[in-house]
CSV table of N, CA and C in Angstrom, one decimal:
chain,number,residue,atom,x,y,z
I,1,UNK,N,3.4,-6.3,-1.3
I,1,UNK,CA,1.8,-6.9,-1.2
I,1,UNK,C,0.9,-5.9,-2.1
I,2,UNK,N,-0.4,-7.0,-2.1
I,2,UNK,CA,-1.4,-6.7,-2.4
I,2,UNK,C,-3.1,-6.8,-2.1
I,3,UNK,N,-4.1,-6.2,-2.2
I,3,UNK,CA,-5.1,-6.6,-1.6
I,3,UNK,C,-6.1,-6.6,-3.2
I,4,UNK,N,-6.7,-7.1,-2.7
I,4,UNK,CA,-8.0,-7.5,-4.2
I,4,UNK,C,-9.5,-7.5,-3.4
I,5,UNK,N,-10.1,-6.5,-3.8
I,5,UNK,CA,-11.1,-6.1,-3.1
I,5,UNK,C,-12.5,-6.2,-4.1
I,6,UNK,N,-13.8,-6.6,-3.3
I,6,UNK,CA,-14.3,-7.3,-4.1
I,6,UNK,C,-15.8,-6.4,-4.0
I,7,UNK,N,-16.7,-5.8,-4.6
I,7,UNK,CA,-17.5,-4.6,-4.4
I,7,UNK,C,-18.5,-5.0,-4.5
I,8,UNK,N,-19.6,-5.5,-3.9
I,8,UNK,CA,-21.3,-5.4,-5.1
I,8,UNK,C,-22.1,-5.4,-4.1
I,9,UNK,N,-22.7,-5.2,-5.0
I,9,UNK,CA,-24.2,-4.5,-4.6
I,9,UNK,C,-25.4,-5.7,-3.2
I,10,UNK,N,-26.0,-5.0,-2.3
I,10,UNK,CA,-26.9,-6.1,-1.5
I,10,UNK,C,-27.5,-6.9,-1.7
I,11,UNK,N,-28.3,-7.7,-1.4
I,11,UNK,CA,-29.2,-8.0,-2.6
I,11,UNK,C,-30.5,-6.9,-2.1
I,12,UNK,N,-31.3,-7.1,-3.3
I,12,UNK,CA,-32.3,-6.4,-2.9
I,12,UNK,C,-32.2,-4.5,-3.5
I,13,UNK,N,-30.8,-4.8,-3.6
I,13,UNK,CA,-30.9,-3.5,-4.4
I,13,UNK,C,-31.1,-3.3,-5.6
I,14,UNK,N,-31.7,-2.6,-6.1
I,14,UNK,CA,-31.9,-2.3,-7.7
I,14,UNK,C,-30.5,-2.4,-8.5
I,15,UNK,N,-30.2,-3.1,-9.3
I,15,UNK,CA,-29.1,-3.0,-10.4
I,15,UNK,C,-29.3,-2.5,-11.9
I,16,UNK,N,-29.5,-1.1,-12.0
I,16,UNK,CA,-30.2,-0.8,-13.8
I,16,UNK,C,-28.8,-1.0,-14.3
I,17,UNK,N,-27.9,-1.3,-14.2
I,17,UNK,CA,-26.8,-1.0,-15.0
I,17,UNK,C,-26.3,-2.8,-15.6
I,18,UNK,N,-27.0,-3.4,-14.4
I,18,UNK,CA,-26.7,-5.0,-14.3
I,18,UNK,C,-27.9,-5.7,-15.7
I,19,UNK,N,-29.4,-5.2,-15.0
I,19,UNK,CA,-29.9,-5.1,-16.4
I,19,UNK,C,-29.9,-4.6,-17.6
I,20,UNK,N,-29.3,-3.7,-17.8
I,20,UNK,CA,-28.6,-3.0,-19.7
I,20,UNK,C,-28.1,-4.3,-19.7
I,21,UNK,N,-27.0,-4.5,-19.4
I,21,UNK,CA,-26.0,-6.0,-19.3
I,21,UNK,C,-27.0,-6.4,-20.1
I,22,UNK,N,-27.9,-7.5,-19.1
I,22,UNK,CA,-28.6,-8.8,-18.8
I,22,UNK,C,-29.4,-8.6,-20.5
I,23,UNK,N,-29.9,-7.6,-20.6
I,23,UNK,CA,-30.6,-7.4,-21.8
I,23,UNK,C,-29.7,-6.9,-23.5
I,24,UNK,N,-28.3,-6.7,-23.2
I,24,UNK,CA,-27.2,-6.4,-24.2
I,24,UNK,C,-27.3,-8.0,-24.8
I,25,UNK,N,-27.1,-8.6,-23.7
I,25,UNK,CA,-26.0,-9.9,-23.9
I,25,UNK,C,-27.8,-10.6,-24.5
I,26,UNK,N,-28.3,-10.8,-23.7
I,26,UNK,CA,-30.5,-11.6,-24.4
I,26,UNK,C,-30.5,-11.0,-26.2
I,27,UNK,N,-29.9,-10.0,-26.5
I,27,UNK,CA,-30.1,-9.1,-27.4
I,27,UNK,C,-28.4,-9.5,-29.1
I,28,UNK,N,-27.7,-10.2,-27.9
I,28,UNK,CA,-26.7,-10.6,-28.8
I,28,UNK,C,-27.1,-12.4,-29.1
I,29,UNK,N,-27.6,-12.6,-28.7
I,29,UNK,CA,-28.0,-14.5,-28.7
I,29,UNK,C,-27.9,-15.0,-27.6
I,30,UNK,N,-27.2,-14.8,-26.2
I,30,UNK,CA,-26.9,-15.5,-25.3
I,30,UNK,C,-28.2,-15.7,-24.6
I,31,UNK,N,-29.0,-17.0,-25.1
I,31,UNK,CA,-30.5,-16.7,-24.1
I,31,UNK,C,-30.6,-17.9,-22.9
I,32,UNK,N,-28.9,-17.9,-22.4
I,32,UNK,CA,-28.5,-18.8,-20.8
I,32,UNK,C,-28.9,-17.5,-19.7
I,33,UNK,N,-28.5,-16.4,-19.9
I,33,UNK,CA,-28.4,-15.2,-18.8
I,33,UNK,C,-30.0,-15.4,-17.8
I,34,UNK,N,-29.8,-15.6,-16.4
I,34,UNK,CA,-30.8,-14.9,-16.0
I,34,UNK,C,-30.7,-13.9,-15.1
I,35,UNK,N,-29.5,-13.4,-15.2
I,35,UNK,CA,-29.4,-12.4,-14.4
I,35,UNK,C,-27.6,-11.5,-14.3
I,36,UNK,N,-27.9,-10.4,-14.0
I,36,UNK,CA,-26.5,-9.9,-14.3
I,36,UNK,C,-26.4,-8.6,-13.1
I,37,UNK,N,-25.0,-9.3,-11.6
I,37,UNK,CA,-25.5,-7.8,-11.1
I,37,UNK,C,-23.9,-7.4,-11.1
I,38,UNK,N,-23.5,-6.1,-11.1
I,38,UNK,CA,-22.2,-5.5,-11.2
I,38,UNK,C,-21.5,-4.8,-10.2
I,39,UNK,N,-20.6,-5.4,-10.1
I,39,UNK,CA,-19.8,-4.5,-8.5
I,39,UNK,C,-18.2,-3.9,-9.4
I,40,UNK,N,-17.8,-3.5,-8.2
I,40,UNK,CA,-16.5,-3.3,-8.3
I,40,UNK,C,-15.3,-4.3,-8.0
I,41,UNK,N,-14.1,-4.3,-8.8
I,41,UNK,CA,-12.8,-4.9,-8.2
I,41,UNK,C,-11.6,-4.2,-8.4
I,42,UNK,N,-11.1,-4.0,-6.5
I,42,UNK,CA,-10.0,-3.5,-6.9
I,42,UNK,C,-8.5,-3.8,-6.3
I,43,UNK,N,-7.8,-3.2,-6.9
I,43,UNK,CA,-6.3,-4.1,-6.9
I,43,UNK,C,-5.3,-2.8,-5.7
I,44,UNK,N,-5.3,-3.0,-4.8
I,44,UNK,CA,-4.8,-2.0,-3.3
I,44,UNK,C,-3.7,-2.4,-3.7
I,45,UNK,N,-1.8,-1.6,-4.8
I,45,UNK,CA,-0.9,-2.3,-3.7
I,45,UNK,C,-0.2,-2.0,-2.6
I,46,UNK,N,-0.1,-2.9,-1.5
I,46,UNK,CA,0.3,-1.6,-0.3
I,46,UNK,C,2.1,-2.8,-0.1
I,47,UNK,N,2.6,-1.1,1.0
I,47,UNK,CA,3.9,-1.1,1.4
I,47,UNK,C,3.9,-3.1,1.9
I,48,UNK,N,4.8,-3.1,1.5
I,48,UNK,CA,5.4,-4.5,2.7
I,48,UNK,C,5.0,-4.1,4.2
I,49,UNK,N,4.4,-4.9,4.3
I,49,UNK,CA,3.8,-4.7,6.0
I,49,UNK,C,3.3,-6.9,6.2
I,50,UNK,N,2.8,-6.7,7.8
I,50,UNK,CA,2.2,-7.6,8.7
I,50,UNK,C,1.1,-8.4,7.6
I,51,UNK,N,0.5,-9.3,7.8
I,51,UNK,CA,-0.7,-9.3,7.0
I,51,UNK,C,-1.8,-8.8,8.4
I,52,UNK,N,-1.8,-9.0,8.8
I,52,UNK,CA,-2.5,-9.0,9.8
I,52,UNK,C,-2.9,-7.5,10.1
I,53,UNK,N,-1.7,-6.4,10.1
I,53,UNK,CA,-1.7,-5.2,9.8
I,53,UNK,C,-2.5,-4.6,8.6
I,54,UNK,N,-2.1,-4.9,7.9
I,54,UNK,CA,-2.3,-5.0,6.5
I,54,UNK,C,-4.2,-5.2,6.0
I,55,UNK,N,-4.3,-6.9,7.1
I,55,UNK,CA,-5.7,-6.7,6.7
I,55,UNK,C,-6.7,-5.9,7.4
I,56,UNK,N,-6.7,-5.7,8.5
I,56,UNK,CA,-6.8,-4.3,9.5
I,56,UNK,C,-7.2,-3.0,8.5
I,57,UNK,N,-6.0,-2.4,7.8
I,57,UNK,CA,-6.0,-1.3,7.1
I,57,UNK,C,-6.4,-2.0,6.0
I,58,UNK,N,-7.2,-2.6,5.2
I,58,UNK,CA,-7.6,-3.2,3.7
I,58,UNK,C,-9.4,-2.5,4.8
I,59,UNK,N,-10.0,-3.2,5.4
I,59,UNK,CA,-11.2,-3.9,5.8
I,59,UNK,C,-11.3,-2.1,6.3
I,60,UNK,N,-10.6,-1.1,7.0
I,60,UNK,CA,-10.5,0.3,7.0
I,60,UNK,C,-10.5,1.0,5.7
I,61,UNK,N,-10.4,0.4,5.1
I,61,UNK,CA,-10.2,1.2,4.2
I,61,UNK,C,-12.0,1.4,3.1
I,62,UNK,N,-12.1,-0.4,2.7
I,62,UNK,CA,-13.5,-0.7,2.4
I,62,UNK,C,-14.7,0.0,3.3
I,63,UNK,N,-14.5,0.3,4.4
I,63,UNK,CA,-15.5,0.6,5.3
I,63,UNK,C,-15.9,2.4,5.4
I,64,UNK,N,-14.1,2.9,5.3
I,64,UNK,CA,-14.6,4.1,5.3
I,64,UNK,C,-14.7,4.6,4.0
I,65,UNK,N,-13.9,4.9,2.7
I,65,UNK,CA,-14.0,5.1,1.4
I,65,UNK,C,-14.6,4.2,0.1
I,66,UNK,N,-14.1,2.8,0.2
I,66,UNK,CA,-14.0,1.8,-1.2
I,66,UNK,C,-15.8,1.9,-0.8
I,67,UNK,N,-16.1,1.1,-0.2
I,67,UNK,CA,-17.5,0.6,-0.5
I,67,UNK,C,-19.0,1.4,0.1
I,68,UNK,N,-19.2,1.7,-0.1
I,68,UNK,CA,-20.8,2.6,-0.1
I,68,UNK,C,-21.8,1.0,1.2
I,69,UNK,N,-21.2,1.2,2.6
I,69,UNK,CA,-22.1,-0.4,3.0
I,69,UNK,C,-23.4,0.1,3.7
I,70,UNK,N,-23.9,0.9,3.3
I,70,UNK,CA,-25.8,0.9,3.1
I,70,UNK,C,-26.0,-0.1,1.9
I,71,UNK,N,-26.0,0.4,0.8
I,71,UNK,CA,-26.0,-0.8,-0.7
I,71,UNK,C,-25.4,-1.4,-0.5
I,72,UNK,N,-24.0,-1.3,-0.6
I,72,UNK,CA,-22.7,-2.5,-0.9
I,72,UNK,C,-22.3,-3.3,0.0
I,73,UNK,N,-21.9,-4.7,-0.2
I,73,UNK,CA,-21.0,-6.1,0.3
I,73,UNK,C,-19.7,-5.6,0.3
I,74,UNK,N,-18.7,-6.2,1.0
I,74,UNK,CA,-17.4,-6.3,0.2
I,74,UNK,C,-16.7,-7.4,1.2
I,75,UNK,N,-16.0,-8.1,-0.2
I,75,UNK,CA,-14.7,-9.0,0.7
I,75,UNK,C,-13.4,-8.6,0.0
I,76,UNK,N,-12.4,-8.8,1.0
I,76,UNK,CA,-11.2,-8.6,-0.1
I,76,UNK,C,-10.1,-10.2,0.4
I,77,UNK,N,-8.8,-10.2,-0.7
I,77,UNK,CA,-8.2,-10.9,0.2
I,77,UNK,C,-7.0,-10.5,-0.2
I,78,UNK,N,-6.0,-10.9,0.7
I,78,UNK,CA,-4.9,-10.5,0.8
I,78,UNK,C,-3.7,-11.6,-0.3
I,79,UNK,N,-2.6,-10.8,-0.9
I,79,UNK,CA,-1.8,-11.6,-1.5
I,79,UNK,C,-0.3,-11.4,-1.3
I,80,UNK,N,0.5,-12.1,-1.1
I,80,UNK,CA,1.2,-11.2,-1.0
I,80,UNK,C,2.5,-11.7,-1.8
I,81,UNK,N,3.4,-10.6,-2.2
I,81,UNK,CA,4.5,-10.4,-3.7
I,81,UNK,C,5.3,-11.6,-3.6
J,1,UNK,N,-26.7,-21.7,-12.0
J,1,UNK,CA,-25.2,-21.8,-12.2
J,1,UNK,C,-24.6,-20.6,-12.4
J,2,UNK,N,-23.3,-19.9,-11.6
J,2,UNK,CA,-23.0,-18.6,-11.8
J,2,UNK,C,-21.5,-18.6,-12.2
J,3,UNK,N,-21.7,-17.1,-12.8
J,3,UNK,CA,-19.9,-17.2,-13.2
J,3,UNK,C,-19.5,-15.6,-13.0
J,4,UNK,N,-18.4,-15.7,-12.0
J,4,UNK,CA,-17.6,-14.2,-11.9
J,4,UNK,C,-17.0,-14.2,-12.5
J,5,UNK,N,-17.1,-12.9,-12.6
J,5,UNK,CA,-16.1,-12.2,-14.3
J,5,UNK,C,-15.3,-11.0,-13.5
J,6,UNK,N,-14.1,-11.0,-14.0
J,6,UNK,CA,-13.4,-9.9,-13.3
J,6,UNK,C,-12.6,-9.3,-14.1
J,7,UNK,N,-12.6,-8.0,-14.4
J,7,UNK,CA,-12.2,-7.1,-15.7
J,7,UNK,C,-11.3,-5.7,-15.1
J,8,UNK,N,-10.2,-6.0,-15.3
J,8,UNK,CA,-8.8,-5.1,-14.9
J,8,UNK,C,-8.1,-4.3,-16.5
J,9,UNK,N,-7.5,-2.5,-16.3
J,9,UNK,CA,-7.2,-2.5,-17.2
J,9,UNK,C,-5.9,-3.0,-17.6
J,10,UNK,N,-5.8,-3.8,-18.4
J,10,UNK,CA,-4.5,-3.7,-18.8
J,10,UNK,C,-3.0,-3.1,-18.3
J,11,UNK,N,-1.9,-4.1,-18.2
J,11,UNK,CA,-0.7,-2.7,-17.9
J,11,UNK,C,-0.6,-1.9,-18.9
J,12,UNK,N,-0.5,-0.7,-17.6
J,12,UNK,CA,0.8,0.5,-19.1
J,12,UNK,C,-1.3,2.1,-19.3
J,13,UNK,N,-2.2,0.9,-19.1
J,13,UNK,CA,-3.0,2.0,-19.2
J,13,UNK,C,-3.5,2.7,-18.1
J,14,UNK,N,-3.8,4.1,-18.5
J,14,UNK,CA,-3.7,5.3,-17.3
J,14,UNK,C,-5.1,4.6,-16.6
J,15,UNK,N,-4.8,5.1,-15.3
J,15,UNK,CA,-6.6,4.2,-14.2
J,15,UNK,C,-6.6,5.6,-13.6
J,16,UNK,N,-7.1,7.1,-14.0
J,16,UNK,CA,-7.4,8.2,-13.5
J,16,UNK,C,-8.5,8.0,-12.7
J,17,UNK,N,-9.2,7.0,-12.4
J,17,UNK,CA,-10.0,6.5,-11.0
J,17,UNK,C,-9.4,6.0,-10.0
J,18,UNK,N,-8.6,4.9,-10.4
J,18,UNK,CA,-7.7,4.6,-9.9
J,18,UNK,C,-6.8,5.8,-8.9
J,19,UNK,N,-6.5,6.3,-9.5
J,19,UNK,CA,-5.5,7.4,-8.7
J,19,UNK,C,-6.1,8.3,-8.0
J,20,UNK,N,-7.3,8.8,-8.3
J,20,UNK,CA,-8.2,9.2,-7.6
J,20,UNK,C,-8.5,8.5,-6.3
J,21,UNK,N,-8.9,7.4,-6.5
J,21,UNK,CA,-8.9,6.5,-5.1
J,21,UNK,C,-8.0,6.6,-4.2
J,22,UNK,N,-6.3,6.6,-4.9
J,22,UNK,CA,-4.9,6.1,-4.1
J,22,UNK,C,-5.2,7.8,-3.3
J,23,UNK,N,-5.5,9.1,-4.4
J,23,UNK,CA,-5.0,10.6,-3.5
J,23,UNK,C,-5.9,10.2,-2.3
J,24,UNK,N,-7.3,10.0,-1.9
J,24,UNK,CA,-8.3,10.3,-1.3
J,24,UNK,C,-8.0,9.5,-0.3
J,25,UNK,N,-7.5,7.9,-0.2
J,25,UNK,CA,-6.8,7.0,0.7
J,25,UNK,C,-5.4,8.1,1.5
J,26,UNK,N,-5.0,8.5,0.7
J,26,UNK,CA,-3.8,9.7,1.3
J,26,UNK,C,-4.1,10.3,2.2
J,27,UNK,N,-5.2,11.1,1.7
J,27,UNK,CA,-5.7,12.1,2.5
J,27,UNK,C,-6.8,11.7,3.3
J,28,UNK,N,-7.2,10.4,3.5
J,28,UNK,CA,-7.7,9.8,5.1
J,28,UNK,C,-6.4,9.1,5.5
J,29,UNK,N,-5.0,9.2,5.5
J,29,UNK,CA,-3.7,9.1,6.3
J,29,UNK,C,-3.8,7.7,6.4
J,30,UNK,N,-4.1,7.0,5.2
J,30,UNK,CA,-3.3,5.7,4.6
J,30,UNK,C,-2.6,5.8,4.3
J,31,UNK,N,-1.2,5.5,4.6
J,31,UNK,CA,0.1,5.7,3.8
J,31,UNK,C,0.6,4.5,3.3
J,32,UNK,N,-0.1,3.7,3.6
J,32,UNK,CA,1.1,2.4,2.8
J,32,UNK,C,0.5,2.0,1.8
J,33,UNK,N,-0.3,2.6,1.0
J,33,UNK,CA,-1.1,2.5,0.0
J,33,UNK,C,0.2,3.2,-1.5
J,34,UNK,N,0.7,2.3,-2.5
J,34,UNK,CA,1.2,2.6,-3.2
J,34,UNK,C,0.9,2.4,-4.8
J,35,UNK,N,-0.7,2.2,-4.9
J,35,UNK,CA,-0.7,1.8,-6.3
J,35,UNK,C,-2.6,1.6,-5.8
J,36,UNK,N,-3.6,2.2,-6.8
J,36,UNK,CA,-4.8,0.7,-6.6
J,36,UNK,C,-5.0,1.5,-8.1
J,37,UNK,N,-6.0,0.7,-8.4
J,37,UNK,CA,-6.7,-0.1,-9.8
J,37,UNK,C,-7.9,-0.5,-9.5
J,38,UNK,N,-8.3,0.1,-10.9
J,38,UNK,CA,-9.8,-0.1,-10.3
J,38,UNK,C,-10.6,-1.2,-11.5
J,39,UNK,N,-11.2,-2.1,-11.4
J,39,UNK,CA,-11.7,-2.9,-12.6
J,39,UNK,C,-13.5,-3.4,-12.3
J,40,UNK,N,-13.8,-4.4,-12.7
J,40,UNK,CA,-14.8,-4.2,-12.6
J,40,UNK,C,-15.2,-6.0,-12.0
J,41,UNK,N,-16.2,-6.1,-12.0
J,41,UNK,CA,-17.0,-7.6,-10.8
J,41,UNK,C,-17.8,-8.0,-11.1
J,42,UNK,N,-18.7,-8.7,-12.4
J,42,UNK,CA,-20.4,-9.4,-12.7
J,42,UNK,C,-20.1,-10.3,-12.4
J,43,UNK,N,-21.8,-10.7,-11.8
J,43,UNK,CA,-21.6,-12.0,-11.4
J,43,UNK,C,-22.8,-12.1,-12.1
J,44,UNK,N,-22.7,-13.2,-13.6
J,44,UNK,CA,-23.3,-13.3,-14.7
J,44,UNK,C,-24.3,-14.4,-14.1
J,45,UNK,N,-25.7,-15.2,-13.6
J,45,UNK,CA,-26.3,-15.7,-13.2
J,45,UNK,C,-27.0,-16.7,-14.7
J,46,UNK,N,-26.4,-18.1,-14.5
J,46,UNK,CA,-26.6,-18.8,-15.9
J,46,UNK,C,-27.5,-20.5,-16.0
J,47,UNK,N,-28.4,-20.4,-16.5
J,47,UNK,CA,-29.5,-21.3,-16.9
J,47,UNK,C,-28.8,-22.2,-16.4
J,48,UNK,N,-28.7,-23.5,-15.7
J,48,UNK,CA,-27.9,-24.5,-15.7
J,48,UNK,C,-27.6,-25.7,-17.1
J,49,UNK,N,-26.7,-25.9,-17.3
J,49,UNK,CA,-25.4,-25.7,-18.3
J,49,UNK,C,-24.7,-26.9,-18.0
J,50,UNK,N,-24.2,-28.2,-19.1
J,50,UNK,CA,-22.7,-28.4,-18.6
J,50,UNK,C,-21.2,-26.9,-18.3
J,51,UNK,N,-20.3,-27.0,-17.1
J,51,UNK,CA,-19.2,-26.9,-17.2
J,51,UNK,C,-18.5,-25.9,-18.3
J,52,UNK,N,-18.6,-27.0,-19.5
J,52,UNK,CA,-18.0,-26.4,-20.7
J,52,UNK,C,-18.6,-26.0,-21.4
J,53,UNK,N,-19.7,-25.5,-21.8
J,53,UNK,CA,-20.5,-24.9,-22.4
J,53,UNK,C,-21.0,-23.5,-22.5
J,54,UNK,N,-20.7,-23.6,-20.4
J,54,UNK,CA,-20.7,-22.5,-19.8
J,54,UNK,C,-20.1,-21.4,-20.0
J,55,UNK,N,-18.8,-22.1,-19.9
J,55,UNK,CA,-17.1,-21.5,-19.9
J,55,UNK,C,-17.0,-20.6,-21.3
J,56,UNK,N,-17.5,-21.3,-22.1
J,56,UNK,CA,-17.5,-21.3,-23.6
J,56,UNK,C,-18.0,-19.8,-23.8
J,57,UNK,N,-19.4,-20.0,-23.5
J,57,UNK,CA,-20.3,-19.2,-23.5
J,57,UNK,C,-19.8,-17.8,-22.9
J,58,UNK,N,-19.8,-18.2,-21.6
J,58,UNK,CA,-18.7,-16.6,-20.6
J,58,UNK,C,-17.9,-15.9,-21.3
J,59,UNK,N,-17.0,-17.3,-22.2
J,59,UNK,CA,-15.8,-16.5,-22.7
J,59,UNK,C,-16.0,-15.6,-24.3
J,60,UNK,N,-17.2,-16.2,-24.8
J,60,UNK,CA,-18.0,-15.5,-25.6
J,60,UNK,C,-18.6,-14.0,-24.4
J,61,UNK,N,-19.3,-14.0,-24.0
J,61,UNK,CA,-19.8,-12.7,-23.8
J,61,UNK,C,-18.3,-11.7,-23.3
J,62,UNK,N,-17.5,-12.2,-23.0
J,62,UNK,CA,-16.6,-11.1,-22.3
J,62,UNK,C,-15.2,-10.6,-23.5
J,63,UNK,N,-15.3,-11.7,-24.4
J,63,UNK,CA,-14.8,-10.6,-25.7
J,63,UNK,C,-15.8,-10.4,-26.4
J,64,UNK,N,-17.0,-10.1,-26.4
J,64,UNK,CA,-18.2,-9.6,-27.4
J,64,UNK,C,-18.9,-8.3,-26.9
J,65,UNK,N,-18.6,-8.4,-25.5
J,65,UNK,CA,-20.0,-7.1,-24.5
J,65,UNK,C,-18.7,-6.4,-23.4
J,66,UNK,N,-18.9,-7.7,-22.6
J,66,UNK,CA,-18.4,-7.2,-20.9
J,66,UNK,C,-16.7,-6.7,-21.0
J,67,UNK,N,-15.6,-7.2,-22.0
J,67,UNK,CA,-15.0,-6.4,-21.7
J,67,UNK,C,-14.1,-5.7,-22.7
J,68,UNK,N,-14.0,-4.5,-22.9
J,68,UNK,CA,-12.7,-4.2,-24.0
J,68,UNK,C,-12.1,-4.7,-24.4
J,69,UNK,N,-11.6,-5.7,-25.2
J,69,UNK,CA,-10.3,-6.2,-24.8
J,69,UNK,C,-9.3,-5.6,-25.8
J,70,UNK,N,-9.4,-4.5,-26.1
J,70,UNK,CA,-8.3,-3.4,-26.4
J,70,UNK,C,-7.0,-2.7,-25.0
J,71,UNK,N,-8.4,-2.5,-24.0
J,71,UNK,CA,-7.6,-2.3,-22.6
J,71,UNK,C,-7.9,-3.0,-21.4
J,72,UNK,N,-8.8,-3.8,-21.8
J,72,UNK,CA,-9.0,-4.4,-20.4
J,72,UNK,C,-8.7,-5.6,-20.7
J,73,UNK,N,-8.3,-6.8,-19.7
J,73,UNK,CA,-8.0,-7.9,-19.7
J,73,UNK,C,-9.4,-8.6,-18.6
J,74,UNK,N,-9.8,-10.2,-18.9
J,74,UNK,CA,-10.6,-10.8,-18.2
J,74,UNK,C,-10.3,-11.7,-17.9
J,75,UNK,N,-10.7,-12.4,-16.8
J,75,UNK,CA,-10.8,-13.5,-16.5
J,75,UNK,C,-12.2,-13.9,-15.6
J,76,UNK,N,-12.6,-15.4,-15.5
J,76,UNK,CA,-13.3,-16.0,-15.0
J,76,UNK,C,-13.7,-16.8,-14.3
J,77,UNK,N,-14.5,-17.1,-13.4
J,77,UNK,CA,-14.3,-19.0,-13.2
J,77,UNK,C,-16.3,-18.9,-12.5
J,78,UNK,N,-16.5,-20.1,-12.4
J,78,UNK,CA,-17.7,-20.7,-12.3
J,78,UNK,C,-18.0,-21.8,-11.6
J,79,UNK,N,-19.0,-21.0,-10.7
J,79,UNK,CA,-19.5,-21.7,-9.7
J,79,UNK,C,-20.8,-22.6,-9.7
J,80,UNK,N,-20.4,-23.7,-9.5
J,80,UNK,CA,-22.0,-24.4,-9.8
J,80,UNK,C,-23.4,-24.3,-8.2
J,81,UNK,N,-24.5,-24.4,-8.8
J,81,UNK,CA,-25.3,-23.7,-7.6
J,81,UNK,C,-25.2,-24.5,-6.0
């Protein structure tokens, strides 16, 4: 079973990395870009288990380690093998 | 219009950051984790334009700047406003 976790900065939190990419894109001639926000994407491979247990477990991982919930939000989806 | 871009390491490419997170999760007591791979998640805000133009444009961004196609793969999806 695999969990895909998406972590992104909350609205209002400065994202200098995103700003840098935005400028780089403009320099490269991409004029249609109005903003870039950069987050993390994690794939967590889990032992076979019930979907509900897995979901609870991944939520706990996010809260305790993967995301900094002060400045980041997370969402995740589970994929059966 | 918004593009969501997911960039992950190709199979076989070492991911020390993922390994570190995997160990940290084990230390925290999450015993059901078999592997962690870490990638990037970007949200690119685009000026209103046709979906096909946008798609082509985002693909070019990935190839030219966002992903290192030697070691990374990317996928993206477009979301109308």
